[in-house]
Coordinates of N, CA and C in Angstrom, one line a residue:
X1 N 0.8 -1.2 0.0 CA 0.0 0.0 0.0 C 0.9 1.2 0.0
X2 N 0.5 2.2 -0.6 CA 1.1 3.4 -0.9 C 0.5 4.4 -0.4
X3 N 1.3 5.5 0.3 CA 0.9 6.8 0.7 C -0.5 7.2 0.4
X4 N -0.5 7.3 -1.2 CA -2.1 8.2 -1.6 C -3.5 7.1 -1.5
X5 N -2.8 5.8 -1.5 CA -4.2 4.7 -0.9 C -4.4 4.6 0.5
X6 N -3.1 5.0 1.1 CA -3.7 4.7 2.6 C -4.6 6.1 2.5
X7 N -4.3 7.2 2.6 CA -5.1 8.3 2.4 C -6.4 8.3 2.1
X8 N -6.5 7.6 0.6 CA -7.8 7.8 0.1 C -8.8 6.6 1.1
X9 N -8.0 5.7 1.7 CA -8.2 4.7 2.8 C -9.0 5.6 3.9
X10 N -8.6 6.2 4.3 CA -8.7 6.7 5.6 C -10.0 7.8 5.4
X11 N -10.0 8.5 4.3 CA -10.9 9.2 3.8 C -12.1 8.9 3.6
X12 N -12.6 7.4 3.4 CA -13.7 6.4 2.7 C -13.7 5.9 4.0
X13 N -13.1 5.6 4.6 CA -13.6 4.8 6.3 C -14.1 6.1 7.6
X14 N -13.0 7.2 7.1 CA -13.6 8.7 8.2 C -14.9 9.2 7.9
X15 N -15.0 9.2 6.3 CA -15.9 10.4 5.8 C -15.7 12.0 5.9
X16 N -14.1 11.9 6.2 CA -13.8 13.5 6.5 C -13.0 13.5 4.8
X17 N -12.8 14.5 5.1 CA -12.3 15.2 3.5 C -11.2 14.8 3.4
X18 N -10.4 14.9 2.0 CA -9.2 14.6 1.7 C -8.4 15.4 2.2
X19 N -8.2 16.9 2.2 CA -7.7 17.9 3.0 C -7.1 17.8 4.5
X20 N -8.5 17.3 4.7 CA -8.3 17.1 6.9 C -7.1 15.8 6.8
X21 N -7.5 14.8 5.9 CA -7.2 13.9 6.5 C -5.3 13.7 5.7
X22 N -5.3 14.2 4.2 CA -3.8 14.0 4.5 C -3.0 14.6 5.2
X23 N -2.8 15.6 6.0 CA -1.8 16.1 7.2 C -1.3 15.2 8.1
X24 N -3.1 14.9 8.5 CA -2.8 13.8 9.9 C -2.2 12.6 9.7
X25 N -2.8 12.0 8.5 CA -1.8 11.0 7.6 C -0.2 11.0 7.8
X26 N 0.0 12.1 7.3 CA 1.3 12.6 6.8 C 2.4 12.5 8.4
X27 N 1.6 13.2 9.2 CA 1.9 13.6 10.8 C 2.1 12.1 11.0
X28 N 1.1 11.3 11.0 CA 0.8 10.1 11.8 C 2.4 9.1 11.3
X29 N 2.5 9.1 10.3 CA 3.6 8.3 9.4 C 5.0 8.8 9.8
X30 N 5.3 10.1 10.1 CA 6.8 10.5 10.6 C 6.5 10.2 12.2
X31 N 5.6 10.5 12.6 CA 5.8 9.8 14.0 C 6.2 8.1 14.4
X32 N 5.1 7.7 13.3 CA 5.8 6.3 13.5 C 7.2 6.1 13.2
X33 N 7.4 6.5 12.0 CA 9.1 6.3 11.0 C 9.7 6.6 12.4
X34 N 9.7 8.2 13.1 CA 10.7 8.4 14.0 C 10.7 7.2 15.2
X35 N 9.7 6.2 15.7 CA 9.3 5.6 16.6 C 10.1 4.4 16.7
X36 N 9.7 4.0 15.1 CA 10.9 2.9 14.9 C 12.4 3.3 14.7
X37 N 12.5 4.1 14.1 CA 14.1 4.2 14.2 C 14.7 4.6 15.3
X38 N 14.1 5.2 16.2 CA 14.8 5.5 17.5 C 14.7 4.1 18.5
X39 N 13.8 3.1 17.6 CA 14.2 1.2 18.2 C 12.8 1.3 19.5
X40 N 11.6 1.7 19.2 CA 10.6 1.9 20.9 C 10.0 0.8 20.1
X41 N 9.4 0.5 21.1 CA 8.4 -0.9 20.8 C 6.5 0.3 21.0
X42 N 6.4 -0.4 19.9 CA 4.5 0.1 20.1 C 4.1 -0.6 20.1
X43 N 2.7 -0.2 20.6 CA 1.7 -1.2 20.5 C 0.2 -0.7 20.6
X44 N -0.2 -0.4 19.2 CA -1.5 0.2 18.4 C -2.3 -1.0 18.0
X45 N -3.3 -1.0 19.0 CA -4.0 -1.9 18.6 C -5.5 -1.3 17.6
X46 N -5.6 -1.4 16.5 CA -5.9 -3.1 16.3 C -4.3 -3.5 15.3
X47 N -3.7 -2.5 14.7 CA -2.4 -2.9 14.0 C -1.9 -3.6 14.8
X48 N -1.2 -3.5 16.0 CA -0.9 -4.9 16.9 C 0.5 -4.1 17.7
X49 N 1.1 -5.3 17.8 CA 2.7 -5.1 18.9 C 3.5 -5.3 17.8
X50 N 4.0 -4.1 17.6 CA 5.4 -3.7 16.7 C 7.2 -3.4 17.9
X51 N 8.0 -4.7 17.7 CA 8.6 -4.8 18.4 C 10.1 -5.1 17.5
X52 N 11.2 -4.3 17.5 CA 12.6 -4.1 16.8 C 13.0 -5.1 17.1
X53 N 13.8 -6.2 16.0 CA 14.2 -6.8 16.2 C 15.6 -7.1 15.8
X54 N 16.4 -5.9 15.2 CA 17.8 -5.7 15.1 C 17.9 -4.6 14.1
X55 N 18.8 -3.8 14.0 CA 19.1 -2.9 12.6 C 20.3 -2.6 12.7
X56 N 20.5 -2.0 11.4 CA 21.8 -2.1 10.8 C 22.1 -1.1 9.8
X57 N 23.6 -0.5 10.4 CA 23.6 1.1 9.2 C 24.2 0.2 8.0
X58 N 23.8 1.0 6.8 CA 24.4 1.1 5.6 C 24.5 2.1 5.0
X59 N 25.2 2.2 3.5 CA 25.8 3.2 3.7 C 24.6 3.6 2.4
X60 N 23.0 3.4 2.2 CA 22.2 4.1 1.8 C 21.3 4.4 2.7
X61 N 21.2 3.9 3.9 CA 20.2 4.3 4.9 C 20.0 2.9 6.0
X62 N 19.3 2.6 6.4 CA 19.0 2.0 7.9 C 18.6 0.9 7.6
X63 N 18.7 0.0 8.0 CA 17.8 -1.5 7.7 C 17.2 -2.2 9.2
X64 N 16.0 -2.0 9.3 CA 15.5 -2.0 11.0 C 14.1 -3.7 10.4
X65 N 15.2 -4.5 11.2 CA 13.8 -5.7 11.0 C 12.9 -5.5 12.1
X66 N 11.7 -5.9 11.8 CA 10.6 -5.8 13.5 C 9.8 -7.1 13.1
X67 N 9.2 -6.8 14.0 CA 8.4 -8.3 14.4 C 7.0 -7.6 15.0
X68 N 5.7 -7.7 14.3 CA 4.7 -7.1 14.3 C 3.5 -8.6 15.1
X69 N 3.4 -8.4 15.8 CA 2.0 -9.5 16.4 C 0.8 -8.9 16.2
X70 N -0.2 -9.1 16.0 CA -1.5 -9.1 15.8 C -2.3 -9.7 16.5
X71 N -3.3 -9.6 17.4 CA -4.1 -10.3 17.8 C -5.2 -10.9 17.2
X72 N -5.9 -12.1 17.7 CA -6.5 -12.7 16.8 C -8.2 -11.9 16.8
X73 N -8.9 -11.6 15.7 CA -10.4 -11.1 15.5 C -11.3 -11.9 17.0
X74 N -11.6 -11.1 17.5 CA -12.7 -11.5 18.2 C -14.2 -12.3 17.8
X75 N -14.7 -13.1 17.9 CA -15.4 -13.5 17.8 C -17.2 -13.4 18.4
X76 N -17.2 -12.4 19.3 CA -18.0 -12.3 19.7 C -19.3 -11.1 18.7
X77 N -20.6 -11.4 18.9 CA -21.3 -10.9 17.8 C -21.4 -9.5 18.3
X78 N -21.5 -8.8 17.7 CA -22.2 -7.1 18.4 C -23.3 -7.3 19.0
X79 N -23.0 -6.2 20.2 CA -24.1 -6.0 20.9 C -25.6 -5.2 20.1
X80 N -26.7 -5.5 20.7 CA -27.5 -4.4 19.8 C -27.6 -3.3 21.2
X81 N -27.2 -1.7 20.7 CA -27.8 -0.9 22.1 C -29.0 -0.5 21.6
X82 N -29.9 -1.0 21.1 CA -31.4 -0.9 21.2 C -32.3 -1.8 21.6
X83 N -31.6 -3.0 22.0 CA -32.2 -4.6 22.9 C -33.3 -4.2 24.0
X84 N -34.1 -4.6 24.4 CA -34.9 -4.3 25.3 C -34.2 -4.7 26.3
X85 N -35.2 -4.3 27.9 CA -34.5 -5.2 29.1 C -34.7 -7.0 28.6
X86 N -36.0 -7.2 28.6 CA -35.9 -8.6 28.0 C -34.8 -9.4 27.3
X87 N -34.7 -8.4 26.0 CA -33.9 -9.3 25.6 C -31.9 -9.4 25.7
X88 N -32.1 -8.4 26.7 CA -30.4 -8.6 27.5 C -30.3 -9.6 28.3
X89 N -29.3 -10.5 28.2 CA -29.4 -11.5 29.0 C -29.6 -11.5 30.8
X90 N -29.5 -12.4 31.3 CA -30.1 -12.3 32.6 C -29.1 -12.3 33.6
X91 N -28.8 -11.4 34.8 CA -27.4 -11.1 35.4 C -27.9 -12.6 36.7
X92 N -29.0 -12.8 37.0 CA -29.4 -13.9 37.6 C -29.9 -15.5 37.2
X93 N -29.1 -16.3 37.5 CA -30.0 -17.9 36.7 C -31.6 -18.0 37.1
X94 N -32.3 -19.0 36.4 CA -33.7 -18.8 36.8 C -34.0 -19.7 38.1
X95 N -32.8 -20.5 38.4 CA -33.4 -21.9 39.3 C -32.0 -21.3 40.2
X96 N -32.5 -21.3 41.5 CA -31.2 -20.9 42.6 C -30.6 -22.8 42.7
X97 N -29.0 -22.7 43.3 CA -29.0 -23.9 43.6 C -29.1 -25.3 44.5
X98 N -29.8 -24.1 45.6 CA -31.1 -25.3 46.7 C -32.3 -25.8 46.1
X99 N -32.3 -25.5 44.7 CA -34.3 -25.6 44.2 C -33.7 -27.1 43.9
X100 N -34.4 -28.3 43.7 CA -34.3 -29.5 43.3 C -35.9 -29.6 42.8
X101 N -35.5 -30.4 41.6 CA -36.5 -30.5 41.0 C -37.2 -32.1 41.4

């Protein structure tokens, strides 16, 4: 992915303008670039745990390996916040456990 797709990325998932959004784009990318090369470990979730795993000067510029984890998608369904009381589940069971049937 390139610069002007993350952009137009970010633009189509914000709904803010292309204006607002390449700066902070732009901002957001030299922060990271500086993050990694000064060797910090992040950890932006949902992008994951970005952690340096060695680097090395040359004599065209830096070579910095990392090691990025990701966590795995959650599986759980969305909540609806329009559910009635009813149909939120129940913070009490229906049968206490002295009832014997």
């Amino acid at each position: 992915m390139k610069k002007k797709e993350l952009i137009d990325t970010v633009v189509e998932r914000s709904g803010i303008k292309k204006k607002d959004a390449k700066p902070v784009v732009e901002a957001m990318l030299a922060v990271l670039g500086e993050a990694i090369g000064d060797g910090r470990e992040l950890n932006l979730q949902p992008l994951g745990k970005l952690r340096i795993n060695r680097s090395e000067e040359k004599s065209n510029g830096r070579v910095i390996v990392c090691k990025l984890r990701q966590s795995k998608p959650t599986e759980t369904p969305p909540r609806d916040a329009l559910a009635t009381p009813s149909e939120k589940p129940a913070k009490d069971p229906l049968a206490k456990p002295d009832d014997e049937m």
